[in-house]
PDB file of C-alpha atoms in Angstrom:
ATOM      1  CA  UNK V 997       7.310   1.797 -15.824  1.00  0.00           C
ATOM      2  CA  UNK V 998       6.580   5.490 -15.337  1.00  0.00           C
ATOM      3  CA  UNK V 999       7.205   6.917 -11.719  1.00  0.00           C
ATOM      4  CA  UNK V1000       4.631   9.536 -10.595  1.00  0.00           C
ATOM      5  CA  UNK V1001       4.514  12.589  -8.680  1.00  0.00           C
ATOM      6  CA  UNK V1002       1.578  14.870  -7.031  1.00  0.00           C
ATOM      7  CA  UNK V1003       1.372  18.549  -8.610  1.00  0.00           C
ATOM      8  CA  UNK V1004      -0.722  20.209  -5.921  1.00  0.00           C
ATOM      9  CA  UNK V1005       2.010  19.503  -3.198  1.00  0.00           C
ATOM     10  CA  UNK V1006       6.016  20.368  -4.616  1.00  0.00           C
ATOM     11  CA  UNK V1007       6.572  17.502  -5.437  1.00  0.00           C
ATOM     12  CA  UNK V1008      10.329  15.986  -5.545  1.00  0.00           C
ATOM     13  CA  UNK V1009      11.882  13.064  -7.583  1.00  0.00           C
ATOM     14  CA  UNK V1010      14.560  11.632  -5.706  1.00  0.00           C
ATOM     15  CA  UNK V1011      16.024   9.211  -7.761  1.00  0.00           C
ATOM     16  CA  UNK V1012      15.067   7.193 -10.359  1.00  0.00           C
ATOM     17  CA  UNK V1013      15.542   3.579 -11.326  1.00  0.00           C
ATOM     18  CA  UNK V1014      18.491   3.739 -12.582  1.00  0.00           C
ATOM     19  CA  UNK V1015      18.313   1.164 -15.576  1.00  0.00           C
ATOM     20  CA  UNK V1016      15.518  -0.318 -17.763  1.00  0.00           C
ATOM     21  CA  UNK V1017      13.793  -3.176 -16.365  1.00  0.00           C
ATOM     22  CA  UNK V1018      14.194  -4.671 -20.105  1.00  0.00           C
ATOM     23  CA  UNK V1019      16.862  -6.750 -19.462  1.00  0.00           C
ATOM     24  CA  UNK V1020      19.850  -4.476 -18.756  1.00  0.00           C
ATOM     25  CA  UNK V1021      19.810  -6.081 -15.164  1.00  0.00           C
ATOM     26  CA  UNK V1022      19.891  -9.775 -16.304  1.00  0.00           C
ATOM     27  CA  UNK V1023      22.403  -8.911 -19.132  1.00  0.00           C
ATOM     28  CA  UNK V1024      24.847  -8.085 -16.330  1.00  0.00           C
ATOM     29  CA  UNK V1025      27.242 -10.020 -14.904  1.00  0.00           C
ATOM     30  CA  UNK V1026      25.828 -11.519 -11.568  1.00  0.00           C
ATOM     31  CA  UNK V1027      27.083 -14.024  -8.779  1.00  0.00           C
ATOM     32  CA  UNK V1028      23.415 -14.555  -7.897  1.00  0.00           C
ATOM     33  CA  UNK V1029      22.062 -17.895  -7.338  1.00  0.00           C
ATOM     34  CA  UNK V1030      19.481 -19.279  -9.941  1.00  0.00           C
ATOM     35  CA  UNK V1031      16.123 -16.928 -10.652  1.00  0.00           C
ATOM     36  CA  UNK V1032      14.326 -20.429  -9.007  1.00  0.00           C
ATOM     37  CA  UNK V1033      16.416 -19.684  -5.714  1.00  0.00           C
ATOM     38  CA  UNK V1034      15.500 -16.016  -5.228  1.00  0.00           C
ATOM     39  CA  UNK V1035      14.295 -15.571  -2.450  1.00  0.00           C
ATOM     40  CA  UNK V1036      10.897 -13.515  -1.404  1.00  0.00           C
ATOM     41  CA  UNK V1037      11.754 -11.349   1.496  1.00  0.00           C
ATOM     42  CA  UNK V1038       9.274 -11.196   4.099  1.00  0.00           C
ATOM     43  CA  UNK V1039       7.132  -7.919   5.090  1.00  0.00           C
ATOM     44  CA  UNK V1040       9.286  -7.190   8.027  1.00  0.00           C
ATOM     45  CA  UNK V1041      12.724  -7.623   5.831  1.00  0.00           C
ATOM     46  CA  UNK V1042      10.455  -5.643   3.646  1.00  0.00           C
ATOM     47  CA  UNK V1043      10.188  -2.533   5.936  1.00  0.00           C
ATOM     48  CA  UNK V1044      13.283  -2.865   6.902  1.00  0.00           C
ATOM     49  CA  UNK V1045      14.762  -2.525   3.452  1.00  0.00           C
ATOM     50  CA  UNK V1046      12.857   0.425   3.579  1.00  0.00           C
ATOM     51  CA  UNK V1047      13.546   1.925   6.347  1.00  0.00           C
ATOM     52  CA  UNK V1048      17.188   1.466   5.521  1.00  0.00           C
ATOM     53  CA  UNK V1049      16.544   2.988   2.085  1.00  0.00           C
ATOM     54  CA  UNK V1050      15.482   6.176   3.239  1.00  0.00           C
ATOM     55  CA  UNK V1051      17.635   6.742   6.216  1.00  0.00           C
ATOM     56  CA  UNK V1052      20.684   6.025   3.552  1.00  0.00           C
ATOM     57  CA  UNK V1053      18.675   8.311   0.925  1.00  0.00           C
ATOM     58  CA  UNK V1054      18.265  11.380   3.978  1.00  0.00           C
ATOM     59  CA  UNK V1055      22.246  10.860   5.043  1.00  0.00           C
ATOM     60  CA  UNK V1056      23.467  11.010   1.512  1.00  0.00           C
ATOM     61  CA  UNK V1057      21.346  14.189   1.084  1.00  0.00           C
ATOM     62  CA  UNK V1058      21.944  16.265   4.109  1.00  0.00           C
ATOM     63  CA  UNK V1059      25.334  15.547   3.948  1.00  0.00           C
ATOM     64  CA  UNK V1060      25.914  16.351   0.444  1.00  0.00           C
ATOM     65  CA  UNK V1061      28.086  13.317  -0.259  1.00  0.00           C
ATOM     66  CA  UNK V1062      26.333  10.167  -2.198  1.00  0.00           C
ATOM     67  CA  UNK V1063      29.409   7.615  -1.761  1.00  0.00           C
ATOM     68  CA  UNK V1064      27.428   5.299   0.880  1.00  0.00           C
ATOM     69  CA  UNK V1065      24.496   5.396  -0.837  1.00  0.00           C
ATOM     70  CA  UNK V1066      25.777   4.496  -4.494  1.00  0.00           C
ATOM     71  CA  UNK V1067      28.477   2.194  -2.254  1.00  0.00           C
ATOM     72  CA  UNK V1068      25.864   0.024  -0.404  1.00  0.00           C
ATOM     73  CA  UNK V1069      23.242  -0.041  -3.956  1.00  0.00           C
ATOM     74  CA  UNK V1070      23.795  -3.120  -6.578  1.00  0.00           C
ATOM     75  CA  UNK V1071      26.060  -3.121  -8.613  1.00  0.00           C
ATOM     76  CA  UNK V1072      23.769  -2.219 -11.672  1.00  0.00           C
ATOM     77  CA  UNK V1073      23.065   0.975  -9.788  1.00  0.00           C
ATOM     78  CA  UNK V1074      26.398   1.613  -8.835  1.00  0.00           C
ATOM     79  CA  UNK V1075      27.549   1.125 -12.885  1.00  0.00           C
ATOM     80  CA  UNK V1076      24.188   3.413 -13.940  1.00  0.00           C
ATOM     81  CA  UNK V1077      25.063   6.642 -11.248  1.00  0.00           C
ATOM     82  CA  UNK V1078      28.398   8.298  -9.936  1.00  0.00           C
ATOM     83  CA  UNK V1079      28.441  10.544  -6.989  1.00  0.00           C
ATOM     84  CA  UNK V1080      28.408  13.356  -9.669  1.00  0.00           C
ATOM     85  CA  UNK V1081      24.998  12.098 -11.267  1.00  0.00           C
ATOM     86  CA  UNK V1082      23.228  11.181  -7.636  1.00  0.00           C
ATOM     87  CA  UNK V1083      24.399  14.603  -6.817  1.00  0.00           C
ATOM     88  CA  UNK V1084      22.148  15.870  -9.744  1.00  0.00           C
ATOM     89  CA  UNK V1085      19.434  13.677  -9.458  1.00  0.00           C
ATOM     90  CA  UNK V1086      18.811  14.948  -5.777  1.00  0.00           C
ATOM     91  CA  UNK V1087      18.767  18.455  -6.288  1.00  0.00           C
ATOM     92  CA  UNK V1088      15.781  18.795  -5.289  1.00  0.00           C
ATOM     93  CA  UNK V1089      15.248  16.565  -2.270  1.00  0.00           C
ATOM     94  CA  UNK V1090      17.993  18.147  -0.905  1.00  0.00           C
ATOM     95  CA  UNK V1091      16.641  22.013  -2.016  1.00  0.00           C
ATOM     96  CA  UNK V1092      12.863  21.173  -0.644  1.00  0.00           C
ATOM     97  CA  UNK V1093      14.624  19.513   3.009  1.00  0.00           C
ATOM     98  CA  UNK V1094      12.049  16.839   3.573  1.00  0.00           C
ATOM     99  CA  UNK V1095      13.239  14.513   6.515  1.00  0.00           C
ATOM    100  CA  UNK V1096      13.556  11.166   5.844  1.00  0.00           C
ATOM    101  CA  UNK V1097      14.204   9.926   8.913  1.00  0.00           C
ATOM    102  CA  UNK V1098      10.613  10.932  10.030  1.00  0.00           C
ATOM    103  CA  UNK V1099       9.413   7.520   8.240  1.00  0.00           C
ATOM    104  CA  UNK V1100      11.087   5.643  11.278  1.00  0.00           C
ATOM    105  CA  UNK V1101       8.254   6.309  13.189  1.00  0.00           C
ATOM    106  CA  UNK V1102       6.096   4.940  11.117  1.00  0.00           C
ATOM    107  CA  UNK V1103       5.325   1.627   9.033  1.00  0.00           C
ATOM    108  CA  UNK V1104       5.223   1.819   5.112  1.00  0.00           C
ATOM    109  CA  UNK V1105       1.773   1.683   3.572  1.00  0.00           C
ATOM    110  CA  UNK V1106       1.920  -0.510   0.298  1.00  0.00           C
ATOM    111  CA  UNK V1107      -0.278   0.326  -3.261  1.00  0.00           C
ATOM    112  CA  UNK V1108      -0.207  -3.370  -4.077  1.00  0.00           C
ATOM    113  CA  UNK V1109       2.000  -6.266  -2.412  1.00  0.00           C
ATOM    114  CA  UNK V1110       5.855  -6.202  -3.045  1.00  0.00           C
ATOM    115  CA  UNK V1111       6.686  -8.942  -5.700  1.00  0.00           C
ATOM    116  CA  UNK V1112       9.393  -9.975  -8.081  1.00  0.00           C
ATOM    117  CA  UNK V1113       8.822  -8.073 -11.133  1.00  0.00           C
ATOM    118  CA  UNK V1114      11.694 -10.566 -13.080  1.00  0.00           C
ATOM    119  CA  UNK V1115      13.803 -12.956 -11.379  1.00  0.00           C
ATOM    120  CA  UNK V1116      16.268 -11.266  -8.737  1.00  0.00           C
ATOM    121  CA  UNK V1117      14.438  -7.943  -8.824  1.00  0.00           C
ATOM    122  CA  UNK V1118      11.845  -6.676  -6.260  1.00  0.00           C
ATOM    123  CA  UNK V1119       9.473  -4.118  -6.344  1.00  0.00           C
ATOM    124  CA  UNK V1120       7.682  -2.112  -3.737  1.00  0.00           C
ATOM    125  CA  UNK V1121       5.577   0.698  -3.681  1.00  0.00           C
ATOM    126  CA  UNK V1122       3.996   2.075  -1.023  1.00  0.00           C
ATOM    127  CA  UNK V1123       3.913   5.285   0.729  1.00  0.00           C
ATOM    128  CA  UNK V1124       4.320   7.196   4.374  1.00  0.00           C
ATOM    129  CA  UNK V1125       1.636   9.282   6.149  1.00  0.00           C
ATOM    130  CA  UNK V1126       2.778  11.496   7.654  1.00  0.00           C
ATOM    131  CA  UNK V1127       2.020  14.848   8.160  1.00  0.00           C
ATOM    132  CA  UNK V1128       1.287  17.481   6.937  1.00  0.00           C
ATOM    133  CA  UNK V1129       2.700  15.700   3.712  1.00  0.00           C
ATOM    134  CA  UNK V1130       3.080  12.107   3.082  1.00  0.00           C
ATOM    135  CA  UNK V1131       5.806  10.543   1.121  1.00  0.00           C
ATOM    136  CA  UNK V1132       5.240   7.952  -1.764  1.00  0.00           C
ATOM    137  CA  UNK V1133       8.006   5.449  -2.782  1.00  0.00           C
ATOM    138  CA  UNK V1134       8.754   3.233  -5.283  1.00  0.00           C
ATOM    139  CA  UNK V1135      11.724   0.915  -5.154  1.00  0.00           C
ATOM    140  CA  UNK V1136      13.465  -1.962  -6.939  1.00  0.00           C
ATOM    141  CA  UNK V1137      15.597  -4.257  -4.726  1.00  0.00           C
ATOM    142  CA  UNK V1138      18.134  -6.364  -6.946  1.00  0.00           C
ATOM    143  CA  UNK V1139      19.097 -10.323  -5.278  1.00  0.00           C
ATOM    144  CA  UNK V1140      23.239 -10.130  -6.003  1.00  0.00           C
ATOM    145  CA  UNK V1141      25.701 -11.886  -3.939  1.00  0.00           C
ATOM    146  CA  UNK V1142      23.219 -13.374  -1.534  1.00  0.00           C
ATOM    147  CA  UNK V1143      21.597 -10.573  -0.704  1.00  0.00           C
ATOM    148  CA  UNK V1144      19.231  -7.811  -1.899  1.00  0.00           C
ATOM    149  CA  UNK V1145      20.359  -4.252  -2.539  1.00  0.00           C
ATOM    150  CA  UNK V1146      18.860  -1.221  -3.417  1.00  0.00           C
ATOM    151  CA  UNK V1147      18.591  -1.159  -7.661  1.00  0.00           C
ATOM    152  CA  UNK V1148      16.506   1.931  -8.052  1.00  0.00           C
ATOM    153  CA  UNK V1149      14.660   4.544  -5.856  1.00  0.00           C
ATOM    154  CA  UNK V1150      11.714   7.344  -6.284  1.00  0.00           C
ATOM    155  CA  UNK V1151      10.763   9.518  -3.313  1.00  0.00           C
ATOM    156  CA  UNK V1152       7.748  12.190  -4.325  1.00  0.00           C
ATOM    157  CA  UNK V1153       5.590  14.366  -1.551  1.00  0.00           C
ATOM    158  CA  UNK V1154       1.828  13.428  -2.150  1.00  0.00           C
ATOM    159  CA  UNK V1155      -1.055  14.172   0.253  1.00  0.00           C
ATOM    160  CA  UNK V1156      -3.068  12.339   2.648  1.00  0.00           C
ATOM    161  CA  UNK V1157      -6.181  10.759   1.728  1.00  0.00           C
ATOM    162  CA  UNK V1158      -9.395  12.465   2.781  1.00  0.00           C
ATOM    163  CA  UNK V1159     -12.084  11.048   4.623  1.00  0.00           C
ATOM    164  CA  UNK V1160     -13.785   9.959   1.229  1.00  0.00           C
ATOM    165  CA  UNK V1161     -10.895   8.258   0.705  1.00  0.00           C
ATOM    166  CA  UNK V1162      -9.552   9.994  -2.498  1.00  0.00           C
ATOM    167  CA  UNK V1163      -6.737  11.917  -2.264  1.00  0.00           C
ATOM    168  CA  UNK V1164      -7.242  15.805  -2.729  1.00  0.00           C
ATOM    169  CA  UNK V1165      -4.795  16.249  -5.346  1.00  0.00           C
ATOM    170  CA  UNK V1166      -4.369  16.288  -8.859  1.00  0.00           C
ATOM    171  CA  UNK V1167      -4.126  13.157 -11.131  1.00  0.00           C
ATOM    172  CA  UNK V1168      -0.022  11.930 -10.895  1.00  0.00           C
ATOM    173  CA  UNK V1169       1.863  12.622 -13.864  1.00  0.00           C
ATOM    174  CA  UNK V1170       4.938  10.727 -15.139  1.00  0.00           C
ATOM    175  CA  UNK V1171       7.829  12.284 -13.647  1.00  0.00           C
ATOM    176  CA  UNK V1172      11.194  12.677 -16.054  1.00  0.00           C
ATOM    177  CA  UNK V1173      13.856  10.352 -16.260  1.00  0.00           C
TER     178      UNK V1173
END
């Protein structure tokens, strides 16, 4: 499941998921209740998950120090990335400066409806307009101990859509792992 990114704006990966969606998750270990008993969050849990996401995601980057962030993430994501690794895989969110935070002030757009991809893992995708540059997301939420925490993350500028409706930008291209 390729993660993409906009060429005519920098574009910056923030993180990516952090383990294949083939089965690495379920393999693991995990207190969860049954796949039937996952729950579906709804959209306001949803944006709040979010919202939380990127305010965690803009602290652990200005600061320099990813210990909340890989601290508060499942525990799939915390075996997959140390501080050292999240440290690496930032570089460039924290090089370009983007503000998170600015997404507060405004509700996520989704591409398609968040849904459970496999039992106990979520997806969304969406993005933020803002401007001059939006910022497109993708994120996998893992259900483990009752709850669901952040199992992978991509952040990438894009642009806004023009009146048309089609975004002024090159075609995305898969962005490394």
């Amino acid at each position: 499941m390729p993660i993409h990114r906009h060429r005519s704006i920098p574009a910056l990966l923030a993180a990516t998921i952090c383990m294949a969606l083939s089965g690495n998750a379920a393999a693991q270990k995990d207190p969860s209740p049954a796949p039937s008993a996952t729950p579906m969050p709804a959209i306001a849990d949803i944006d709040r998950m979010v919202w939380t996401t990127m305010v965690t995601v803009q602290g652990a980057v200005a600061s320099g120090n990813y210990s909340v962030l890989r601290d508060n993430a499942s525990p799939a994501f915390q075996a997959a990335n140390d501080t050292t690794r999240l440290t690496a895989i930032f570089t460039r969110l924290r090089a370009d400066r983007i503000d998170l935070t600015r997404t507060l002030l405004v509700t996520p757009v989704f591409r398609a409806p968040p849904r459970l991809i496999q039992p106990g893992l979520l997806q969304v995708q969406g993005s933020f307009p803002l401007r001059p540059t939006a910022l497109d997301f993708e994120m996998l939420y893992q259900w483990t101990e009752g709850e669901w925490r952040m199992f992978g993350v991509a952040i990438s500028t894009g642009r806004l859509p023009t009146a048309s409706g089609a975004a002024p930008s090159a075609a995305p291209q898969p962005a490394s792992r």
